[in-house]
PDB file of C-alpha atoms in Angstrom:
ATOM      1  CA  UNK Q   1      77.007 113.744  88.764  1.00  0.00           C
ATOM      2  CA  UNK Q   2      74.717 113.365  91.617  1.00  0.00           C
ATOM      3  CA  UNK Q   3      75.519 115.234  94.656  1.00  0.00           C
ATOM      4  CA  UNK Q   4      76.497 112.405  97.816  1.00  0.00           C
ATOM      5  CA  UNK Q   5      76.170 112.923 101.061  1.00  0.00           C
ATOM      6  CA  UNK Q   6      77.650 110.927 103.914  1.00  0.00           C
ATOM      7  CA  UNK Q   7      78.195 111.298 107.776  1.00  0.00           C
ATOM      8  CA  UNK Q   8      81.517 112.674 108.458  1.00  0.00           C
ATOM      9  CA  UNK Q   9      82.626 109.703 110.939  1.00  0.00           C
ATOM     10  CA  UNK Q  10      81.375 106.710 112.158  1.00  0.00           C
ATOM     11  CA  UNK Q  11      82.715 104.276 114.819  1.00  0.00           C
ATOM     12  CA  UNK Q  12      82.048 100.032 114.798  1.00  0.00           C
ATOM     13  CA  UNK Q  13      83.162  97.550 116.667  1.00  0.00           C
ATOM     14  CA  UNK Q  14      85.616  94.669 115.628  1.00  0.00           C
ATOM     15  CA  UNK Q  15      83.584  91.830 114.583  1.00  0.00           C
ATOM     16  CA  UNK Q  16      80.186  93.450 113.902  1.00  0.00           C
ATOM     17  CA  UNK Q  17      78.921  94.619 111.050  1.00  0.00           C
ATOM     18  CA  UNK Q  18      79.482  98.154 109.879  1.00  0.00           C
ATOM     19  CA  UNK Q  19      76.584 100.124 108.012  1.00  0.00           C
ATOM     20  CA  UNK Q  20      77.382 103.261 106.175  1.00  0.00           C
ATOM     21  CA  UNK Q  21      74.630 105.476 104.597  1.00  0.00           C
ATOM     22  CA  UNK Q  22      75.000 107.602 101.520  1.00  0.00           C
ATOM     23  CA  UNK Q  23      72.233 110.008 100.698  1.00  0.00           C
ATOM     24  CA  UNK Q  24      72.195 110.713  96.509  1.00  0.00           C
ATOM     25  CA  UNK Q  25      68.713 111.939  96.673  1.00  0.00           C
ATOM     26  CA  UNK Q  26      69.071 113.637  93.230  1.00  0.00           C
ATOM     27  CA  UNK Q  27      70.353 110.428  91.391  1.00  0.00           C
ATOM     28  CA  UNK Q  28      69.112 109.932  87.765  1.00  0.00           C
ATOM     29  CA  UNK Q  29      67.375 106.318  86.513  1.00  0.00           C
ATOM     30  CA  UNK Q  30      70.476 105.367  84.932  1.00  0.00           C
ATOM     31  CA  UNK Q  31      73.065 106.196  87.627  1.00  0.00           C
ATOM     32  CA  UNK Q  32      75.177 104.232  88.606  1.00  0.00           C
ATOM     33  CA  UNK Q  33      76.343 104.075  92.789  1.00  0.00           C
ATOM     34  CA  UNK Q  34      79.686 103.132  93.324  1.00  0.00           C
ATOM     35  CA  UNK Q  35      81.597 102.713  96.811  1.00  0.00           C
ATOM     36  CA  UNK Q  36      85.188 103.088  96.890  1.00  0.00           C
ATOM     37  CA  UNK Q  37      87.497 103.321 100.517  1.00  0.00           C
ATOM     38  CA  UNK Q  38      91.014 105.055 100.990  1.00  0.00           C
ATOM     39  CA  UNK Q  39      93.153 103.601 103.765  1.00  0.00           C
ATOM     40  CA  UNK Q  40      95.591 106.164 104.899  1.00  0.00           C
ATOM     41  CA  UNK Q  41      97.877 107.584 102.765  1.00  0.00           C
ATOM     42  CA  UNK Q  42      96.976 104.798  99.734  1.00  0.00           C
ATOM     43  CA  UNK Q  43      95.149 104.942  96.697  1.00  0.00           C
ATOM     44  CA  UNK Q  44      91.268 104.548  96.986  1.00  0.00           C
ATOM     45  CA  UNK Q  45      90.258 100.874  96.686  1.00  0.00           C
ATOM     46  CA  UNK Q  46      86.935  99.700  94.342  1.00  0.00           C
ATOM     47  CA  UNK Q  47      84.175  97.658  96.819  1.00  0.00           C
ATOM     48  CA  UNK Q  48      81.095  97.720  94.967  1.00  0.00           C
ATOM     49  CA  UNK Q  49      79.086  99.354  92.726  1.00  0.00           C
ATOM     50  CA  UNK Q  50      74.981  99.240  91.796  1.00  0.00           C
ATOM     51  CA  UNK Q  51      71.994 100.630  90.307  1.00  0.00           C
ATOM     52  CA  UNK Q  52      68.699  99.552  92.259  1.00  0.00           C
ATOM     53  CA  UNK Q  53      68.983  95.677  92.644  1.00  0.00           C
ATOM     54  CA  UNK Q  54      70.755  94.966  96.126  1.00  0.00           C
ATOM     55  CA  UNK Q  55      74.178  93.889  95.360  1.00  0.00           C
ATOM     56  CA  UNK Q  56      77.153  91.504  96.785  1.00  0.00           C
ATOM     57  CA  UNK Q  57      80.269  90.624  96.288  1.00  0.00           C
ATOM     58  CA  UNK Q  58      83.319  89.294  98.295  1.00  0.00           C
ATOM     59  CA  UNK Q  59      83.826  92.148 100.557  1.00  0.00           C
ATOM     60  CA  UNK Q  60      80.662  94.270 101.053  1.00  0.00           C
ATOM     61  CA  UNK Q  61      76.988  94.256 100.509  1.00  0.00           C
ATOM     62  CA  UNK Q  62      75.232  97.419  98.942  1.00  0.00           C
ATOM     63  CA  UNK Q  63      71.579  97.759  99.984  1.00  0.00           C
ATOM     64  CA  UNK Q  64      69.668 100.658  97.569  1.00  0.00           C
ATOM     65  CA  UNK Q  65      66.589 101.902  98.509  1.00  0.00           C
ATOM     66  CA  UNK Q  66      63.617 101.256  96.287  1.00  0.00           C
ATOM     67  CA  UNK Q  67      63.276 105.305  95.452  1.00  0.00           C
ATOM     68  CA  UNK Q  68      67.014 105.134  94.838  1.00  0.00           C
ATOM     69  CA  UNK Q  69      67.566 107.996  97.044  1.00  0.00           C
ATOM     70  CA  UNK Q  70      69.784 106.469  99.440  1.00  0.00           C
ATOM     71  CA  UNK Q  71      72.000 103.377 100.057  1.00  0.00           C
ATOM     72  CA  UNK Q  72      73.675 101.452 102.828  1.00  0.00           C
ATOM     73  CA  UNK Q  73      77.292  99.744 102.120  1.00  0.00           C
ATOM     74  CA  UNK Q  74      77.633  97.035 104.641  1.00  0.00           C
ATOM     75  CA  UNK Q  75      80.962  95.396 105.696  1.00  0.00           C
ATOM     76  CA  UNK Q  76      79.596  92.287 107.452  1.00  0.00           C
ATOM     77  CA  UNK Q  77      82.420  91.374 109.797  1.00  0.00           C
ATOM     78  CA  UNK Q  78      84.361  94.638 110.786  1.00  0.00           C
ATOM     79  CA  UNK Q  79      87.978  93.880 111.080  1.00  0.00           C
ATOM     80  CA  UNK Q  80      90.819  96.389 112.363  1.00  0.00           C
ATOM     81  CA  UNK Q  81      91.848  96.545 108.870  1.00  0.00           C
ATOM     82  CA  UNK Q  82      88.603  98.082 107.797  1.00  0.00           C
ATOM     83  CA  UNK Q  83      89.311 101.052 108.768  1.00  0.00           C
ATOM     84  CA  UNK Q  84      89.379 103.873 106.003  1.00  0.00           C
ATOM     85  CA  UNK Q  85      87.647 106.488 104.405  1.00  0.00           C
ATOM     86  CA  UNK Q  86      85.135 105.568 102.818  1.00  0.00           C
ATOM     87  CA  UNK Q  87      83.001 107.156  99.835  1.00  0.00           C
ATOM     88  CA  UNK Q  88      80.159 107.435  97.972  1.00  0.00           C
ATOM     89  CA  UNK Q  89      79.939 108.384  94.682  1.00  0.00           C
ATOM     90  CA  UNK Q  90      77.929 108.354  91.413  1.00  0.00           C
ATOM     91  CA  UNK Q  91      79.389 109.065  87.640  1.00  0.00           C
ATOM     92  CA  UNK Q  92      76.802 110.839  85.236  1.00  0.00           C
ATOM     93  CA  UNK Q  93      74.883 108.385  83.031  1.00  0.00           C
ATOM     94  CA  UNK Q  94      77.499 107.430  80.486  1.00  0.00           C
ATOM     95  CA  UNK Q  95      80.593 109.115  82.344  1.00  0.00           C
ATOM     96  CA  UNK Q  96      82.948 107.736  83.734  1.00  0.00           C
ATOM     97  CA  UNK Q  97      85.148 110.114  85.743  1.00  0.00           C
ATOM     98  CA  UNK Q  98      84.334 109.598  89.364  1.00  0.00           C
ATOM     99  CA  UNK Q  99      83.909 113.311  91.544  1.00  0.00           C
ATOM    100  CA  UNK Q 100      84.872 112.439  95.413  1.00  0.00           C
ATOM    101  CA  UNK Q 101      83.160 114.020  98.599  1.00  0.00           C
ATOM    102  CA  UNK Q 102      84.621 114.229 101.970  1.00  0.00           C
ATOM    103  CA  UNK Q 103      83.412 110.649 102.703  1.00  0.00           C
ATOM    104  CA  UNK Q 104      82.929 108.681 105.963  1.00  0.00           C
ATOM    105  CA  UNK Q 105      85.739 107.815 108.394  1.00  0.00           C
ATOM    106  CA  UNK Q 106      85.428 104.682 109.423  1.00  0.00           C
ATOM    107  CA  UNK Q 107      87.231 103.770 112.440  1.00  0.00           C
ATOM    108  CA  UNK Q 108      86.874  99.699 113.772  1.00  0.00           C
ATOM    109  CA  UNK Q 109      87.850  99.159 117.534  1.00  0.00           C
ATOM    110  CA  UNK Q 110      88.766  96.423 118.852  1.00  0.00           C
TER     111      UNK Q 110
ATOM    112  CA  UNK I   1      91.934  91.436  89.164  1.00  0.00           C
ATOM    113  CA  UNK I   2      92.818  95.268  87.713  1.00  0.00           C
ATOM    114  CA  UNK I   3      96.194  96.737  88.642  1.00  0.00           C
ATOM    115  CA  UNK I   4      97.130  99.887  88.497  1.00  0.00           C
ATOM    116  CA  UNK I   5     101.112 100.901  88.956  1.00  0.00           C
ATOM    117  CA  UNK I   6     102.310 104.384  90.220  1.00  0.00           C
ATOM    118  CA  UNK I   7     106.330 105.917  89.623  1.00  0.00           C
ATOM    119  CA  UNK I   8     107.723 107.126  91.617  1.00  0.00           C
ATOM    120  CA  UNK I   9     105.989 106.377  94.879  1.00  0.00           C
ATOM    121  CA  UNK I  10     107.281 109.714  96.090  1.00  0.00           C
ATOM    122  CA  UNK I  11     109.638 112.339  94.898  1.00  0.00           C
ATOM    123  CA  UNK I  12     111.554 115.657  96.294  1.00  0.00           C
ATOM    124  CA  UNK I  13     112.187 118.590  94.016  1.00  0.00           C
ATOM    125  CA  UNK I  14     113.597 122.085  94.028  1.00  0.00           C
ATOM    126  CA  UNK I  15     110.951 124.913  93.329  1.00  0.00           C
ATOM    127  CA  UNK I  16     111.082 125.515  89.666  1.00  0.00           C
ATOM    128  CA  UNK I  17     111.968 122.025  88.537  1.00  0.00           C
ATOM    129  CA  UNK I  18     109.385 119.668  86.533  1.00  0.00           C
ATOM    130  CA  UNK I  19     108.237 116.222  88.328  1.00  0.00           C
ATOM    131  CA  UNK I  20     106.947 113.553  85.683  1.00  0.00           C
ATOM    132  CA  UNK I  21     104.772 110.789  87.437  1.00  0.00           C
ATOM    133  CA  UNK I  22     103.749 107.613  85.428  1.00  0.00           C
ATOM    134  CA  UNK I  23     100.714 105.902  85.641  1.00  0.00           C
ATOM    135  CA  UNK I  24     100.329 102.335  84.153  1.00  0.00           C
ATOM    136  CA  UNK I  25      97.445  99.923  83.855  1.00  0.00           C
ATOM    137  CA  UNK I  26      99.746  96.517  84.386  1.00  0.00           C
ATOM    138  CA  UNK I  27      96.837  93.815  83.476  1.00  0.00           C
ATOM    139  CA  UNK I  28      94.223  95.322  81.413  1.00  0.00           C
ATOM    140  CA  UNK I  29      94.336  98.253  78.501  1.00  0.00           C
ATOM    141  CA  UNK I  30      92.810 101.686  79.556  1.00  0.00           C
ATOM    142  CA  UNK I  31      91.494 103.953  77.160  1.00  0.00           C
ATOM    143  CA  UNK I  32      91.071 105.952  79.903  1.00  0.00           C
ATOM    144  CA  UNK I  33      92.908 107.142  82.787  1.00  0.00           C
ATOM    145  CA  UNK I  34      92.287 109.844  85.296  1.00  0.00           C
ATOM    146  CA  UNK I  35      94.263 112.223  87.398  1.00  0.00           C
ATOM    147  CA  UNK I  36      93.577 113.432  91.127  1.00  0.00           C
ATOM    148  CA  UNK I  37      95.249 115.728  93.613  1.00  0.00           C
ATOM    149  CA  UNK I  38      94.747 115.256  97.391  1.00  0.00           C
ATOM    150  CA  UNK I  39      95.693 117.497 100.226  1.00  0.00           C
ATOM    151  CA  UNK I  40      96.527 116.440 103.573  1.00  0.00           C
ATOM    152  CA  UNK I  41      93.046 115.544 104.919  1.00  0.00           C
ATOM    153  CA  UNK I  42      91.166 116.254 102.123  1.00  0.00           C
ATOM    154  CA  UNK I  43      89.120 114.471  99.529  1.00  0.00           C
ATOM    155  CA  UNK I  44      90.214 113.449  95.952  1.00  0.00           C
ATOM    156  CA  UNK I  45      89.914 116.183  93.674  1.00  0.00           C
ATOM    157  CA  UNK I  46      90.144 115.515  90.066  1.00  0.00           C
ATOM    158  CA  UNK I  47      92.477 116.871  87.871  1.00  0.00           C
ATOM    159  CA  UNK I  48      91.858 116.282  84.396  1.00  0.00           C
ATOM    160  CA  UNK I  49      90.573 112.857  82.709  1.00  0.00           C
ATOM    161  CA  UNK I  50      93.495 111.852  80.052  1.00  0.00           C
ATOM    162  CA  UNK I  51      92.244 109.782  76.990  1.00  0.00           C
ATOM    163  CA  UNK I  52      94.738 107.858  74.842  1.00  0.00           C
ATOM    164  CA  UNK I  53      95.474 109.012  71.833  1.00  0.00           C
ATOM    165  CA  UNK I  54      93.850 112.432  72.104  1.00  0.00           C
ATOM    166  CA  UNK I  55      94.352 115.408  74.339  1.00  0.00           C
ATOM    167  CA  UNK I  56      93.534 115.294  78.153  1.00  0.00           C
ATOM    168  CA  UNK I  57      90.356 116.921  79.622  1.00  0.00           C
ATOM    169  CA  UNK I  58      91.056 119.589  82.031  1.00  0.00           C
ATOM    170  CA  UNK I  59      88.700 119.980  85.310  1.00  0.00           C
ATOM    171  CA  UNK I  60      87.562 124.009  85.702  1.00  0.00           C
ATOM    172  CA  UNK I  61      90.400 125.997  87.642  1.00  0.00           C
ATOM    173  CA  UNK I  62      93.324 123.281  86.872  1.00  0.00           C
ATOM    174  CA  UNK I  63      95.965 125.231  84.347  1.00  0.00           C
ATOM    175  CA  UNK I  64      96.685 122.785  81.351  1.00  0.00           C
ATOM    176  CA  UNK I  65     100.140 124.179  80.955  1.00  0.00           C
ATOM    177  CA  UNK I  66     101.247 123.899  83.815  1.00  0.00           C
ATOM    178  CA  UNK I  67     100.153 120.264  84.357  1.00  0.00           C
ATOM    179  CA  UNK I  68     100.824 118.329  80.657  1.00  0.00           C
ATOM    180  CA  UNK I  69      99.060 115.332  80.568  1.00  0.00           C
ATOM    181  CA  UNK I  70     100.535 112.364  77.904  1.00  0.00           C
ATOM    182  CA  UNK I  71      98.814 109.355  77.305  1.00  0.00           C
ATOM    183  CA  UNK I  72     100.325 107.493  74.319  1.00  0.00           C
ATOM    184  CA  UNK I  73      99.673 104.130  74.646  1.00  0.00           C
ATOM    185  CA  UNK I  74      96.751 101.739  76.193  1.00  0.00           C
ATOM    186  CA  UNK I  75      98.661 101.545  79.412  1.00  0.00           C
ATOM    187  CA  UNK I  76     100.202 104.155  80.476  1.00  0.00           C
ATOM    188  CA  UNK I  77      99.732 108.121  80.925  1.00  0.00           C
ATOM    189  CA  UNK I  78     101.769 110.453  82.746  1.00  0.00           C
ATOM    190  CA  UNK I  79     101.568 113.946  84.428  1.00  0.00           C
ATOM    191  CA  UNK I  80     104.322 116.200  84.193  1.00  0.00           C
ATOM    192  CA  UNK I  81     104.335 119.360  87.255  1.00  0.00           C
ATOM    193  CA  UNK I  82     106.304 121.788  85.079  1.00  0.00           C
ATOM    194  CA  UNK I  83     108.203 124.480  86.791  1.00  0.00           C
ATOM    195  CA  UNK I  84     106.868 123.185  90.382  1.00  0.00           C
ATOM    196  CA  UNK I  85     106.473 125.232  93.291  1.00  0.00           C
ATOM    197  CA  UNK I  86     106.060 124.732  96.849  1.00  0.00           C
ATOM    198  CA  UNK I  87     102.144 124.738  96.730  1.00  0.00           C
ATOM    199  CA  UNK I  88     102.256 122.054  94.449  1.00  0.00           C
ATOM    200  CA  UNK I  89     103.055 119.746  96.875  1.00  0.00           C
ATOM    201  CA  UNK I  90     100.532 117.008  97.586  1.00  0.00           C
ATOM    202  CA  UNK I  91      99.414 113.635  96.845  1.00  0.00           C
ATOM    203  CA  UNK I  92      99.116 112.746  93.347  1.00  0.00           C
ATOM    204  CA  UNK I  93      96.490 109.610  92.258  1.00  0.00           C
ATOM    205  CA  UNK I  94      95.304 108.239  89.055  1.00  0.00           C
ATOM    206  CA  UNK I  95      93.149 105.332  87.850  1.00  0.00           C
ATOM    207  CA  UNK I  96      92.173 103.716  84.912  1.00  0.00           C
ATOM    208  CA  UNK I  97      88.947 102.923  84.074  1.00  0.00           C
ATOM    209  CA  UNK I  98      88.114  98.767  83.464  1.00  0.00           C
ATOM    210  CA  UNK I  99      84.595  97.420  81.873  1.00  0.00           C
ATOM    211  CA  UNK I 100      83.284  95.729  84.235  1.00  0.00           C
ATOM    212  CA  UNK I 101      81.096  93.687  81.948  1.00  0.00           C
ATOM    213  CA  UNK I 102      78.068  94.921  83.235  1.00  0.00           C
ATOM    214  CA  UNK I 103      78.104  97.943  80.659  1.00  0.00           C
ATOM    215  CA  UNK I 104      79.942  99.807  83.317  1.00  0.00           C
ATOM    216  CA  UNK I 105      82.946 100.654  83.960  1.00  0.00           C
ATOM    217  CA  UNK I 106      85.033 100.370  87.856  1.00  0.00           C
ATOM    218  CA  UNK I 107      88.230 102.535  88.509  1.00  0.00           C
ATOM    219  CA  UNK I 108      91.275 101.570  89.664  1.00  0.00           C
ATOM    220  CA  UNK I 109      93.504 103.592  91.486  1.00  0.00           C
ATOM    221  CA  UNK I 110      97.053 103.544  91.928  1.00  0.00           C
ATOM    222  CA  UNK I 111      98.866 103.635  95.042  1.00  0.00           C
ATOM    223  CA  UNK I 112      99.694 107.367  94.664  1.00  0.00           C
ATOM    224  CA  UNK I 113     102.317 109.622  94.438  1.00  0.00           C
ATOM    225  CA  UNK I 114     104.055 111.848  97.269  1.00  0.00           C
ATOM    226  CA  UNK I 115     105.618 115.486  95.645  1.00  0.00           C
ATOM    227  CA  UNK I 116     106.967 116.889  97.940  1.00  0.00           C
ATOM    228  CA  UNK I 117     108.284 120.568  96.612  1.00  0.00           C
ATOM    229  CA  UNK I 118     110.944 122.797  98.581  1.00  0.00           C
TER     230      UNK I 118
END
């Protein structure tokens, strides 16, 4: 699996758009980057996943860098109920267990 | 879209009792399902990856006796906490993997599971 990293916390404001890095720096061609977010005391919810083409879907946009290095999940119009942990992960080619770091909290404010 | 199905939401047991949780895929057949732990402000850890119709993979440090791991038909797979003590108290996920149709696969997670040991 590659090794994630993400900031620890990150604040937005209701309304704007959010932007949340992930750093996989030691990806492999064929990896996969998926983007998954755990509102309190639930079970993690799928957003989006991709390999280098920039991807979108109903409620997030994943930007990946051209070296594949890094990638930005971005949650167009923050709403109070955005807020969650969110993470960044990506399975070994041909795996598919998922390995979780400590992920972003995202906290929207009104 | 994919639903994944978690009993009992939470449960309460005396130290030394076993817990069985049940996982089921309600929409869409999982060969495979996965297990997690999570501790009070921590990430997901995985557990063990269960595959249906063949014995459950084990993450490194989780005891395979002590956490038994069935998985006998396309949509469901359960954990069993035998002989449960208080440290085993936490917050018990699994998922189930779907093809997305795009030759790879998305989890999805069920709403979890509360043991709460004493």
């Amino acid at each position: 699996d590659a090794k994630t990293t993400q900031p620890p916390s990150m604040d937005c404001a209701e309304g704007r758009a959010a932007n949340l890095p992930c750093n996989h720096s030691t990806i492999s061609g064929n990896e996969y980057v998926y983007w998954y977010r755990q509102i309190h005391s639930q079970g993690p919810q799928y957003i989006i996943h991709g390999l280098k083409n920039n991807e979108t879907n109903e409620m997030a946009s994943l930007i990946i860098t051209e070296d594949r290095k890094s990638s930005t999940l971005i949650l167009p119009h923050a709403t109070l109920r955005d807020t969650a942990v969110y993470y960044c992960t990506s399975p070994a080619q041909g795996a598919q267990k998922l390995v979780f770091g400590q992920g972003t909290r995202l906290t929207i404010n009104p | 879209g994919a639903v994944v199905s978690q009993h009992p939401s939470w449960v309460i047991c005396k130290s030394g009792t076993s817990v069985k949780i049940e996982c089921r895929s309600l929409d869409f057949q999982a060969t495979t399902m996965f297990w997690y732990r999570q501790f009070p402000k921590q990430s997901l850890m995985l557990m063990a990856t269960s595959n249906e119709g063949s014995k459950a993979t084990y993450e490194q440090g989780v005891e395979k006796d002590k956490f038994l791991i069935n998985h006998a038909s396309l949509t469901l797979s359960t954990l069993t906490v035998t002989s449960a003590h208080p440290e085993d108290s936490s917050f018990y996920i699994c998922s189930a993997s779907h093809a997305s149709g795009r030759g790879t696969y998305e989890q999805y997670f069920g709403p979890g599971t509360r043991l709460t040991v004493t």
